[in-house]
PDB file of C-alpha atoms in Angstrom:
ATOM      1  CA  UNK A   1    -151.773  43.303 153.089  1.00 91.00           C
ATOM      2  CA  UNK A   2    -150.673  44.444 156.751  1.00 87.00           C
ATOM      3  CA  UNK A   3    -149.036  47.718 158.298  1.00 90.00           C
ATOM      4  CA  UNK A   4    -145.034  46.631 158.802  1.00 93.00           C
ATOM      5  CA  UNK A   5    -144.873  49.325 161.794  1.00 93.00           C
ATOM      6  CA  UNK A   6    -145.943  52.150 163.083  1.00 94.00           C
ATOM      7  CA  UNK A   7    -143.908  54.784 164.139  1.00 95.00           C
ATOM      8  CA  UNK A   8    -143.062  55.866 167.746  1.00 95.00           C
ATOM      9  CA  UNK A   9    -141.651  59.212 168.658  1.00 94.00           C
ATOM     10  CA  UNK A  10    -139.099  58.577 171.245  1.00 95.00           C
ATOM     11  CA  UNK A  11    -136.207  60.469 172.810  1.00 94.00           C
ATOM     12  CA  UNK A  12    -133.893  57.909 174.572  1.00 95.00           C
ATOM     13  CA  UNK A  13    -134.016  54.959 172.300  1.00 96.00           C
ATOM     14  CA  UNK A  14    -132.011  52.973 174.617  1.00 97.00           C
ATOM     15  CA  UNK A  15    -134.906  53.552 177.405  1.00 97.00           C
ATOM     16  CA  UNK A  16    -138.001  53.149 175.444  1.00 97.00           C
ATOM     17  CA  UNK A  17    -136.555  49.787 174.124  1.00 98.00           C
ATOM     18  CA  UNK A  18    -136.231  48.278 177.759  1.00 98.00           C
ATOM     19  CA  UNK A  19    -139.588  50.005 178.834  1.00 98.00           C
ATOM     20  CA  UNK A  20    -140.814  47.741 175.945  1.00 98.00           C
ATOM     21  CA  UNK A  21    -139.183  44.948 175.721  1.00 98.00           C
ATOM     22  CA  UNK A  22    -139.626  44.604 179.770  1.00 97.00           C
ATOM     23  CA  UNK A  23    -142.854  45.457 180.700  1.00 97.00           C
ATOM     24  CA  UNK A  24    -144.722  44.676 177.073  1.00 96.00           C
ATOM     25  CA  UNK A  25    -143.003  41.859 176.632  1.00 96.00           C
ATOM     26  CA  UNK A  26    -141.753  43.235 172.595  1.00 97.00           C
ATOM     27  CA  UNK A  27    -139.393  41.354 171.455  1.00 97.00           C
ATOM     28  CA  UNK A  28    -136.182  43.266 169.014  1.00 97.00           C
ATOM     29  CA  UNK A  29    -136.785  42.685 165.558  1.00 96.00           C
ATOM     30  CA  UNK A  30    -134.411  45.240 164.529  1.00 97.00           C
ATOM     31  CA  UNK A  31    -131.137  47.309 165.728  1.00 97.00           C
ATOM     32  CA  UNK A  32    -129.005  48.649 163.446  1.00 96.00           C
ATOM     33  CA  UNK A  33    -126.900  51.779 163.411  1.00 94.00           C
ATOM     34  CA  UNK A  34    -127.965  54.680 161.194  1.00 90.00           C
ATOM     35  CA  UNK A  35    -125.208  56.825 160.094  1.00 86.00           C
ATOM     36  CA  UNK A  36    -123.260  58.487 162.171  1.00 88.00           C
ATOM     37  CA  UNK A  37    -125.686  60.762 164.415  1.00 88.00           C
ATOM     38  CA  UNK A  38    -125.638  57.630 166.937  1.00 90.00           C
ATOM     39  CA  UNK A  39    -129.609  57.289 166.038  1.00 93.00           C
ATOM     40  CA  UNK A  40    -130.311  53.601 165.180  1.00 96.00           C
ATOM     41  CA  UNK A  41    -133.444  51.881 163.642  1.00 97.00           C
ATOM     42  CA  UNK A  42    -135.191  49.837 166.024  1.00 97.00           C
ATOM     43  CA  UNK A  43    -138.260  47.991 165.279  1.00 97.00           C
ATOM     44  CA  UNK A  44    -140.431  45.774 167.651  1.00 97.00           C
ATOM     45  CA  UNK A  45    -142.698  43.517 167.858  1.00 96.00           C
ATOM     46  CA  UNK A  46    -145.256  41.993 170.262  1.00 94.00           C
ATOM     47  CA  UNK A  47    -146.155  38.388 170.511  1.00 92.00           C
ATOM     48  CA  UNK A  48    -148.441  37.212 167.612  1.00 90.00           C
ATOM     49  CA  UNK A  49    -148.887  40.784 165.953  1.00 91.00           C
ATOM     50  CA  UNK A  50    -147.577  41.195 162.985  1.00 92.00           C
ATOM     51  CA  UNK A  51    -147.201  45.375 162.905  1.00 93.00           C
ATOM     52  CA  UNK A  52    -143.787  46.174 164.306  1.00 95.00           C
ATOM     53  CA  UNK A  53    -143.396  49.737 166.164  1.00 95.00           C
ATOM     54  CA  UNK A  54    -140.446  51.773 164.868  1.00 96.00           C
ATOM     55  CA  UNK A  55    -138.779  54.218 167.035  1.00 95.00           C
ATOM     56  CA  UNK A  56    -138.784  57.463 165.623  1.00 93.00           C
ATOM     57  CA  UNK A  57    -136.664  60.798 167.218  1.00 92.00           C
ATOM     58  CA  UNK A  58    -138.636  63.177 169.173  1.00 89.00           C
ATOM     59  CA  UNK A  59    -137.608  66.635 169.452  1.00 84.00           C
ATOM     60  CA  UNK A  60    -137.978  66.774 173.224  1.00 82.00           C
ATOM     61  CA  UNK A  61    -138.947  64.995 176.428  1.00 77.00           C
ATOM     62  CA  UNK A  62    -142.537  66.356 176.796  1.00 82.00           C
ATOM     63  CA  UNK A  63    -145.225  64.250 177.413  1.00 81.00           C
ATOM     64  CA  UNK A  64    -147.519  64.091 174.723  1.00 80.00           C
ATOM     65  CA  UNK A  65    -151.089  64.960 175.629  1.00 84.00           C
ATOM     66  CA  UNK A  66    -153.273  62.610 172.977  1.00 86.00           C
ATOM     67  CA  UNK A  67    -153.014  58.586 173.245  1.00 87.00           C
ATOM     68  CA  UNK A  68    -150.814  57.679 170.328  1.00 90.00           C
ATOM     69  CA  UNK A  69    -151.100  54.116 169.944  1.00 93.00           C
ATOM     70  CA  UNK A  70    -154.060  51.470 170.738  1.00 93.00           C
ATOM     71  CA  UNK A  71    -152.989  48.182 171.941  1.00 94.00           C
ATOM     72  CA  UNK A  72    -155.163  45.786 172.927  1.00 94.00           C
ATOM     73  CA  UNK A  73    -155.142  43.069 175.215  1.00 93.00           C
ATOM     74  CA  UNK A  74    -157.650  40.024 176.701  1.00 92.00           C
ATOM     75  CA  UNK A  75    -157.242  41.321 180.012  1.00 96.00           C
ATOM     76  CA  UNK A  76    -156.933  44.840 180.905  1.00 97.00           C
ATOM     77  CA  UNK A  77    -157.083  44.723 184.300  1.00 97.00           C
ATOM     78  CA  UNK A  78    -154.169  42.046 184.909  1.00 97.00           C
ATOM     79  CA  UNK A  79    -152.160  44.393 182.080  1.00 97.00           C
ATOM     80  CA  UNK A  80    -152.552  47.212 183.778  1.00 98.00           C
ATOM     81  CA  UNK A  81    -152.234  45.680 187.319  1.00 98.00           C
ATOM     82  CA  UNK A  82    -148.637  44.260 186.006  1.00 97.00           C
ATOM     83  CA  UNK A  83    -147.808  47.685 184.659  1.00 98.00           C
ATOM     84  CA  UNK A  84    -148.330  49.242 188.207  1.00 97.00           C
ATOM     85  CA  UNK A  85    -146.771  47.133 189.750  1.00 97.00           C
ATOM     86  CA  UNK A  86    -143.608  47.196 187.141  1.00 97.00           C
ATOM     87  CA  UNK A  87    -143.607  51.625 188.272  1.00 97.00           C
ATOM     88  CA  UNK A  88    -145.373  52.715 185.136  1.00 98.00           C
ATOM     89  CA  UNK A  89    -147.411  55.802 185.172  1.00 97.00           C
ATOM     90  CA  UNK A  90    -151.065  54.874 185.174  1.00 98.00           C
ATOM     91  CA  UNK A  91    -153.438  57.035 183.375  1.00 97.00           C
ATOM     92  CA  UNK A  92    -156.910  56.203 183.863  1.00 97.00           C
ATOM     93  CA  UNK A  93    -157.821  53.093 185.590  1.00 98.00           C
ATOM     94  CA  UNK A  94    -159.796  50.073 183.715  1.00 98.00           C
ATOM     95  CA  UNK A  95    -163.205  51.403 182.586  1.00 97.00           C
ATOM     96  CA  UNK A  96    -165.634  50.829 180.404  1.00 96.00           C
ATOM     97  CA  UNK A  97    -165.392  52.354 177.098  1.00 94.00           C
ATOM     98  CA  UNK A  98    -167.428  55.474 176.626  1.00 90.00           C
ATOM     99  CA  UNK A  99    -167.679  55.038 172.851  1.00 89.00           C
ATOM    100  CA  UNK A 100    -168.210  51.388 172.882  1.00 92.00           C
ATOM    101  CA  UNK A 101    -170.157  50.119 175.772  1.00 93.00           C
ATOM    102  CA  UNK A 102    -168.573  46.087 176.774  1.00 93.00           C
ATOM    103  CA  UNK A 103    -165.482  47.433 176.274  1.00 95.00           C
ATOM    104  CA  UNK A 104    -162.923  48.229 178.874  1.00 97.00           C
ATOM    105  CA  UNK A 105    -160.191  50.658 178.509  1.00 97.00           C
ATOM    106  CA  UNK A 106    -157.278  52.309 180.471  1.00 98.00           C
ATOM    107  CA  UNK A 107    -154.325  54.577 179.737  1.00 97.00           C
ATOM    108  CA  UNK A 108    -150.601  54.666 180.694  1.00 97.00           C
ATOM    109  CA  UNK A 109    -147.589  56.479 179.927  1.00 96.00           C
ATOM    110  CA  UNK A 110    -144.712  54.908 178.572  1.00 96.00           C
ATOM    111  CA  UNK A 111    -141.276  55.303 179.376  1.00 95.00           C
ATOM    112  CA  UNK A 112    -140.994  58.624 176.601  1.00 94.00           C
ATOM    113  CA  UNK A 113    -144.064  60.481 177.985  1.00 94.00           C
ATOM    114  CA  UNK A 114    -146.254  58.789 174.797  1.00 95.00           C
ATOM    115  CA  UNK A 115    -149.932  58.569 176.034  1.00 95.00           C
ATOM    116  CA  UNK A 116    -150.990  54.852 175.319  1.00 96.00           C
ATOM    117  CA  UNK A 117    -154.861  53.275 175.454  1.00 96.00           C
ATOM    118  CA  UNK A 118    -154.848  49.573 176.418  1.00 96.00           C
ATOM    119  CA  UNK A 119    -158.283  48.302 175.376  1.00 96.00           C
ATOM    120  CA  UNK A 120    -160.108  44.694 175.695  1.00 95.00           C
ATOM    121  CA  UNK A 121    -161.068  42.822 172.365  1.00 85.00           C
TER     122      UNK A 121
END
């Protein structure tokens, strides 16, 4: 058993696809129109995961104050390094987790003002 996707509140799907697909290297798994409302269903995925995210509509551009997803990565500091240097809002820097010591963790914004926690394995 695995989770097909979560769900992503966005509010410009168009943007938070190439915020994804560019600097989180997502590929498109899905794009398809949705009635008439001009809303479409678009699921990602990241290389070698197997959860897809799912963008869903958010009722407004406000930045969201809680971390909604946790992604993790080998190398935190290269990720987030990348993301800086790609324009994307950086959080908090690479640190060690306070809840699991070994751990490092940071936190970016994404293109839709979604709070994100990049962690280490």
């Amino acid at each position: 058993m695995h989770i097909q996707f979560a769900e992503l509140p966005v509010f410009d799907q168009d943007r938070a696809k190439a915020f994804y697909t560019r600097h989180l290297a997502c590929q498109v798994a899905a794009d398809e129109k949705m009635g008439h409302s001009g809303w479409r269903w678009i699921e990602l995925r990241f290389p070698g995961a197997v959860t897809h995210l799912h963008f869903v509509r958010r009722a407004d551009d406000t930045a969201g104050a809680e971390p909604v997803l946790v992604l993790v990565d080998e190398n935190v500091e290269a990720m987030i390094a990348a993301l800086k240097a790609g324009g994307v809002e950086i959080i908090t820097e690479p640190q060690e987790a306070p809840w699991q010591p070994g751990r490092t963790v940071a936190e970016f914004r994404d293109s839709e003002g979604n709070r994100m926690v990049i962690a280490s394995q």
